[in-house]
XYZ file of C-alpha atoms in Angstrom:
427
model
C 30.345 -43.367 -9.987
C 33.211 -43.739 -7.690
C 32.957 -48.164 -8.648
C 32.743 -46.774 -12.614
C 36.434 -45.341 -11.782
C 37.903 -48.276 -10.650
C 36.415 -50.078 -13.085
C 37.802 -47.447 -15.851
C 41.055 -47.595 -14.395
C 41.259 -51.077 -13.961
C 39.618 -51.012 -17.703
C 43.208 -48.385 -18.819
C 45.348 -50.772 -16.847
C 44.300 -54.021 -18.335
C 45.243 -52.278 -21.518
C 48.663 -51.123 -20.937
C 49.953 -54.696 -19.416
C 48.514 -55.829 -22.567
C 50.003 -53.373 -24.220
C 53.390 -53.951 -22.537
C 53.598 -57.637 -23.278
C 53.102 -57.444 -26.962
C 55.117 -54.739 -27.040
C 58.158 -57.019 -24.577
C 57.399 -59.739 -27.212
C 57.412 -58.006 -30.714
C 60.520 -55.808 -29.288
C 58.405 -52.668 -29.875
C 56.748 -51.332 -26.851
C 57.273 -47.856 -26.728
C 55.403 -48.053 -30.454
C 52.510 -50.273 -28.456
C 52.251 -47.953 -25.505
C 51.692 -45.413 -28.169
C 48.812 -47.626 -29.856
C 47.444 -48.499 -26.475
C 47.114 -45.302 -25.357
C 45.228 -44.162 -29.066
C 42.583 -46.269 -29.629
C 42.110 -45.792 -25.525
C 41.861 -42.030 -26.493
C 39.457 -42.816 -29.323
C 37.603 -44.672 -27.225
C 36.635 -42.070 -25.174
C 36.082 -39.434 -28.202
C 33.861 -42.425 -29.798
C 31.627 -42.470 -25.906
C 31.736 -39.283 -26.238
C 30.133 -38.907 -29.842
C 27.463 -41.368 -28.402
C 27.022 -38.949 -24.899
C 26.542 -36.010 -27.680
C 23.762 -37.800 -29.442
C 22.372 -39.092 -26.916
C 22.106 -35.290 -25.363
C 20.699 -33.952 -29.039
C 18.143 -36.627 -29.772
C 17.499 -36.719 -26.054
C 13.382 -36.190 -26.561
C 12.844 -38.854 -28.808
C 15.692 -41.700 -27.026
C 13.906 -42.992 -23.349
C 17.043 -45.006 -22.500
C 20.864 -43.684 -22.492
C 23.431 -46.180 -24.637
C 24.571 -49.155 -23.371
C 27.903 -49.320 -21.821
C 29.787 -50.239 -18.285
C 31.910 -48.447 -15.971
C 32.142 -44.820 -15.788
C 30.804 -43.875 -19.186
C 28.181 -46.100 -18.139
C 27.778 -44.221 -14.597
C 27.981 -41.232 -16.797
C 25.381 -41.839 -19.039
C 22.614 -42.750 -15.807
C 23.783 -40.417 -13.867
C 22.643 -37.945 -16.966
C 18.919 -40.341 -17.435
C 18.097 -39.998 -13.992
C 19.024 -36.191 -14.029
C 16.508 -35.293 -17.159
C 14.110 -37.448 -15.403
C 14.126 -35.816 -12.025
C 13.660 -32.486 -14.225
C 11.388 -33.971 -16.174
C 9.112 -34.348 -13.326
C 10.068 -31.309 -12.137
C 9.087 -29.248 -14.568
C 5.824 -31.692 -14.634
C 4.680 -30.060 -11.823
C 5.733 -27.086 -11.772
C 3.678 -27.002 -15.011
C 0.535 -27.646 -13.295
C 1.209 -25.481 -10.303
C 1.214 -22.016 -13.113
C -1.755 -23.992 -14.928
C -3.773 -24.456 -11.293
C -2.951 -20.315 -10.461
C -4.010 -19.274 -14.340
C -6.941 -20.902 -13.756
C -7.576 -19.395 -10.204
C -6.838 -15.916 -11.372
C -8.705 -16.632 -14.630
C -11.733 -16.775 -11.885
C -10.569 -13.595 -10.128
C -13.383 -10.733 -11.131
C -10.774 -8.248 -10.452
C -7.721 -7.998 -12.966
C -3.680 -9.687 -12.339
C -0.877 -8.297 -13.552
C 2.509 -9.377 -12.986
C 5.401 -7.810 -14.703
C 8.932 -8.380 -15.020
C 12.466 -6.340 -13.437
C 11.643 -3.833 -16.664
C 8.191 -2.976 -15.694
C 6.912 -4.546 -18.494
C 4.269 -7.098 -19.662
C 4.229 -10.799 -18.004
C 1.142 -12.056 -17.155
C -2.115 -10.840 -17.267
C -5.850 -12.622 -16.171
C -9.041 -12.512 -18.968
C -10.499 -9.586 -16.397
C -7.525 -7.521 -17.163
C -7.181 -7.499 -20.580
C -11.364 -7.033 -20.231
C -10.444 -3.446 -18.027
C -7.584 -2.435 -19.864
C -8.028 -4.047 -23.385
C -4.900 -6.234 -23.538
C -3.539 -8.278 -26.298
C -1.230 -11.551 -27.024
C 1.048 -9.634 -28.926
C 1.072 -6.847 -26.202
C 3.282 -8.856 -24.073
C 6.782 -7.315 -23.154
C 5.400 -3.467 -23.403
C 5.662 -1.555 -20.717
C 2.180 -0.809 -18.348
C 2.563 3.144 -19.011
C 2.297 1.807 -22.665
C -1.662 0.776 -22.156
C -2.422 3.558 -18.312
C -0.925 6.593 -19.422
C -2.625 8.927 -16.548
C -0.088 10.829 -15.267
C -0.890 10.112 -11.532
C -0.897 6.500 -12.275
C 3.271 6.981 -13.697
C 3.866 9.255 -10.907
C 2.570 6.094 -8.661
C 4.271 3.276 -10.774
C 7.882 5.090 -10.711
C 8.369 6.435 -6.988
C 8.140 2.955 -5.667
C 5.861 3.453 -2.676
C 3.013 1.075 -2.772
C 1.405 1.417 1.157
C -1.797 3.296 -0.927
C -3.595 2.203 -3.909
C -4.716 4.677 -6.114
C -8.169 5.460 -8.148
C -8.418 6.401 -11.606
C -10.466 6.780 -14.451
C -10.268 3.704 -16.752
C -8.303 4.312 -19.622
C -10.392 2.172 -21.523
C -14.212 2.851 -19.949
C -14.892 6.244 -19.394
C -17.577 5.373 -16.899
C -15.698 3.668 -15.168
C -13.418 4.286 -11.837
C -10.975 1.556 -11.187
C -8.132 0.573 -8.106
C -4.354 -0.117 -8.822
C -3.032 -2.008 -6.428
C 1.250 -2.631 -6.451
C 3.273 -4.863 -4.915
C 6.628 -6.115 -5.191
C 7.918 -9.323 -4.985
C 11.349 -11.531 -6.642
C 13.484 -9.419 -8.156
C 12.154 -6.291 -8.008
C 9.047 -7.726 -9.960
C 5.827 -6.408 -9.439
C 2.039 -7.425 -9.399
C -1.088 -5.013 -10.403
C -4.559 -6.104 -8.758
C -7.418 -4.247 -11.005
C -10.392 -3.413 -9.188
C -13.211 -2.088 -10.679
C -14.749 -0.152 -7.939
C -16.693 2.042 -9.855
C -19.878 1.625 -7.912
C -18.299 2.100 -4.231
C -17.174 5.535 -5.928
C -20.882 6.680 -7.674
C -21.711 5.755 -3.890
C -19.220 7.590 -2.361
C -19.639 10.525 -4.418
C -23.968 9.893 -3.925
C -23.319 10.483 -0.252
C -20.786 13.188 -0.558
C -23.481 15.202 -3.108
C -26.179 14.289 -0.409
C -24.291 15.784 2.374
C -23.546 19.093 0.710
C -26.755 19.234 -1.038
C -28.783 18.590 2.538
C -26.223 20.997 4.889
C -26.899 23.731 2.849
C -30.148 23.362 1.974
C -31.241 23.170 6.325
C -28.935 26.278 6.465
C -31.483 29.146 4.714
C -34.578 27.265 7.313
C -32.270 26.891 10.368
C -31.750 31.006 9.821
C -34.353 31.565 10.459
C -35.445 29.378 12.699
C -32.594 30.792 14.913
C -34.145 34.487 13.671
C -37.405 33.951 15.126
C -36.160 32.275 18.495
C -34.244 35.776 19.373
C -37.240 37.274 18.194
C -38.467 35.454 20.943
C -36.687 35.120 23.839
C -36.451 38.906 23.753
C -39.641 39.588 23.806
C -40.891 37.156 26.308
C -42.509 38.119 29.090
C -43.205 34.520 30.484
C -40.362 33.429 32.813
C -42.024 29.466 31.953
C -40.821 30.038 28.529
C -37.454 31.520 29.470
C -35.761 27.476 29.840
C -37.332 26.283 26.795
C -36.644 29.075 24.482
C -33.384 28.759 26.005
C -32.622 24.687 24.840
C -33.784 25.733 21.672
C -31.590 28.079 20.828
C -29.482 25.818 21.863
C -29.880 23.336 19.694
C -30.455 25.408 16.963
C -26.673 26.708 17.430
C -25.225 23.239 17.749
C -27.099 22.266 14.606
C -25.968 25.354 12.870
C -22.265 24.049 14.079
C -23.262 20.125 12.695
C -24.175 22.190 9.161
C -21.018 24.365 8.735
C -18.491 21.072 9.627
C -20.617 19.037 7.639
C -19.843 21.746 4.764
C -16.302 21.927 5.536
C -16.024 18.553 5.690
C -17.799 18.241 2.117
C -15.320 20.787 0.861
C -11.792 19.185 1.787
C -13.275 15.665 -0.095
C -15.049 17.501 -2.510
C -12.200 19.710 -3.896
C -8.456 19.544 -5.330
C -5.552 20.549 -2.472
C -2.382 22.558 -3.123
C -4.937 25.428 -3.663
C -4.291 28.852 -1.596
C -0.838 27.360 -0.409
C 1.382 29.787 0.956
C 3.694 29.850 3.610
C 2.616 30.834 6.973
C 3.730 31.566 10.030
C 2.919 29.111 12.626
C 3.966 30.647 15.779
C 1.663 33.890 15.374
C -0.824 31.072 14.265
C -0.778 29.054 17.018
C -0.641 32.552 19.321
C -4.131 33.011 18.107
C -5.655 29.485 18.502
C -4.706 29.585 22.324
C -6.393 32.942 22.452
C -9.891 31.312 21.137
C -9.028 28.285 23.317
C -8.888 30.636 26.553
C -11.394 32.642 25.798
C -13.531 29.445 25.005
C -12.687 27.722 28.443
C -12.643 31.319 30.902
C -15.488 29.560 33.323
C -13.377 26.651 34.389
C -9.622 28.486 34.264
C -7.509 26.114 32.728
C -4.300 26.889 32.360
C -3.477 26.992 28.205
C 0.316 26.694 27.423
C 1.980 27.397 24.041
C 6.160 26.141 23.518
C 6.559 27.201 19.724
C 10.117 26.859 18.654
C 10.726 30.837 16.239
C 10.863 31.014 12.651
C 8.563 27.923 11.900
C 7.263 28.021 8.465
C 4.861 25.479 6.645
C 3.824 25.397 3.141
C -0.327 24.984 3.046
C -3.985 26.648 3.742
C -3.714 28.833 6.352
C -7.994 27.673 6.628
C -7.926 24.399 6.268
C -5.002 24.277 8.674
C -5.633 26.828 11.610
C -9.245 24.663 11.419
C -7.664 21.161 12.265
C -5.229 22.783 15.059
C -7.802 24.839 16.457
C -9.932 21.227 16.771
C -8.209 19.507 18.341
C -7.263 22.528 20.893
C -11.004 23.180 21.437
C -11.441 19.622 22.127
C -8.866 19.398 24.333
C -10.530 22.324 26.316
C -14.419 20.524 26.408
C -13.179 17.324 27.878
C -10.051 18.663 30.223
C -11.643 19.823 33.495
C -11.202 22.727 35.844
C -8.001 24.310 36.713
C -6.505 21.706 33.859
C -3.510 22.379 31.906
C -3.742 21.712 27.952
C -0.337 22.491 26.659
C 0.462 22.912 23.239
C 3.943 22.485 21.715
C 5.211 22.739 18.214
C 9.131 21.624 17.498
C 11.362 20.391 14.406
C 13.346 17.348 13.839
C 15.604 16.679 10.736
C 12.698 15.164 9.270
C 9.638 15.983 10.313
C 8.012 19.162 12.136
C 5.068 18.366 14.885
C 2.614 20.119 16.318
C 1.015 18.205 19.410
C -1.700 19.119 21.961
C -1.302 17.379 25.153
C -4.424 17.190 28.007
C -5.150 15.918 31.685
C -8.743 14.728 30.722
C -9.856 11.438 31.239
C -8.417 10.032 28.718
C -9.938 7.155 25.857
C -9.658 3.467 25.772
C -6.794 1.920 23.382
C -9.836 0.242 21.827
C -11.341 3.491 20.570
C -8.763 5.574 19.212
C -8.205 3.829 15.841
C -12.172 4.955 15.411
C -11.803 8.109 16.791
C -11.721 9.835 12.983
C -14.442 8.199 12.263
C -17.624 10.807 11.758
C -20.095 11.037 14.647
C -17.761 8.133 16.045
C -18.446 8.611 20.083
C -16.848 7.176 23.155
C -19.746 7.286 24.712
C -23.417 7.496 24.197
C -23.328 11.048 26.307
C -19.900 12.444 25.427
C -20.906 14.529 21.992
C -24.257 16.348 23.634
C -22.565 17.121 27.038
C -19.685 18.980 25.657
C -22.160 20.104 22.269
C -19.639 19.234 20.219
C -20.598 17.534 16.082
C -18.462 14.446 16.642
C -16.723 15.346 12.616
C -13.520 18.068 15.163
C -11.016 14.649 14.286
C -12.408 13.558 11.089
C -12.110 17.541 9.928
C -8.371 17.692 11.159
C -7.977 13.944 9.328
C -8.922 15.278 5.887
C -6.902 18.220 6.534
C -3.627 16.642 7.660
C -4.704 14.262 4.872
C -4.539 17.206 1.725
C -0.891 18.131 3.188
C 1.047 14.624 3.009
C 0.868 14.892 7.035
C -0.824 11.718 9.686
C -2.509 11.914 13.358
C -1.018 9.965 15.656
C -3.067 9.389 19.265
C -1.914 8.364 22.680
C -3.927 8.180 24.829
C -4.695 6.512 28.483
C -8.170 6.365 31.268
C -7.512 8.690 33.642
C -4.334 10.323 32.150
C -5.044 12.367 29.839
C -4.427 12.228 26.232
C -1.979 13.890 23.542
C -2.975 14.466 19.634
C 0.481 14.793 17.472
C 0.738 16.195 13.756
C 3.484 14.965 11.964
C 4.116 17.137 8.583
C 7.093 16.180 6.056
C 9.962 18.311 5.843
C 10.239 18.364 2.532
C 7.198 20.360 2.346
C 8.671 23.263 4.827
C 10.214 27.045 2.654
């Protein structure tokens, strides 16, 4: 480009020299210089016209017009830029085609939305699940998934957890929506058909609820006869077997009650029977119950509670969750141990924690403690009389109150279970 510029200056200089010589010989120097300038400007305009024509016909013309100097460099540079742009465009188109082929092979629906939340691209699976057509491009996705929960989920901007909804097209299907942000506030929606998993989960919940309910009557009968036999037993040899049978029957009754409670938490809608709960008196009652339970261990149960703290929620469910945490601490804390209950708040959240100086839990077990029937060791629940469902109940109660459970523990140093509630649900 620099050489072309110098060549153009050289061309202009020679044109001016020739004009000056002719003007000097003819005695019309000024006229000759003006005519030379006009001629040069005319030549520049002609080159600009050639450039304009070539750019307008660049799809048809393979090569730029032939010229030299600065304009030759300009033509060549534009030509090379066009070739590079065309090559990059072909590579990009190949990537787009590859992505489209890949998404077309997916069984999950893939939807791309622009910055406004309007449809930009979707694969065949999304078309099949939601009924898109080519004419729908550019329309808002809310026009096709109008469920209030999806609208709230989409507009909230909080997409950490997926959302399950009935299919807007097929009544028998259940869909899961997961939204991810990318680019300049564009969004990717992955739609999965989870009908089979949903049905299996529903069958499991129904099975547990029905079996637990049906077991209550025969277990009540068994308990009644065991109590009668124990009251009228006059043979010392039968004392121990009857005590063991009664103990196991009570344990089974606790298990059935916990299963029914867990099933109720899973199958009923949250937000029922809500009221403003004074947490101080509730925790005082729980402390009294725990002291009665652990009276034989001579444990010290402390309660530290900030005054006048309220929570909007289901009192029965929250009492069950807090009680399970405290009772677990009583069961696993040794004799003469200390259990500390604490309730406090800061600017963003309300906290309830239970701290014990029991045996502690290894870090590898902590992520699975809220699973049903999960045991740190094979004899842990049977030795304490637990059902293995306490922390699962706590987890579900907290989820229904938009809260979360955090667990920290170290073997030999005890454990801390903390419930964290958002301040938005307080009154």
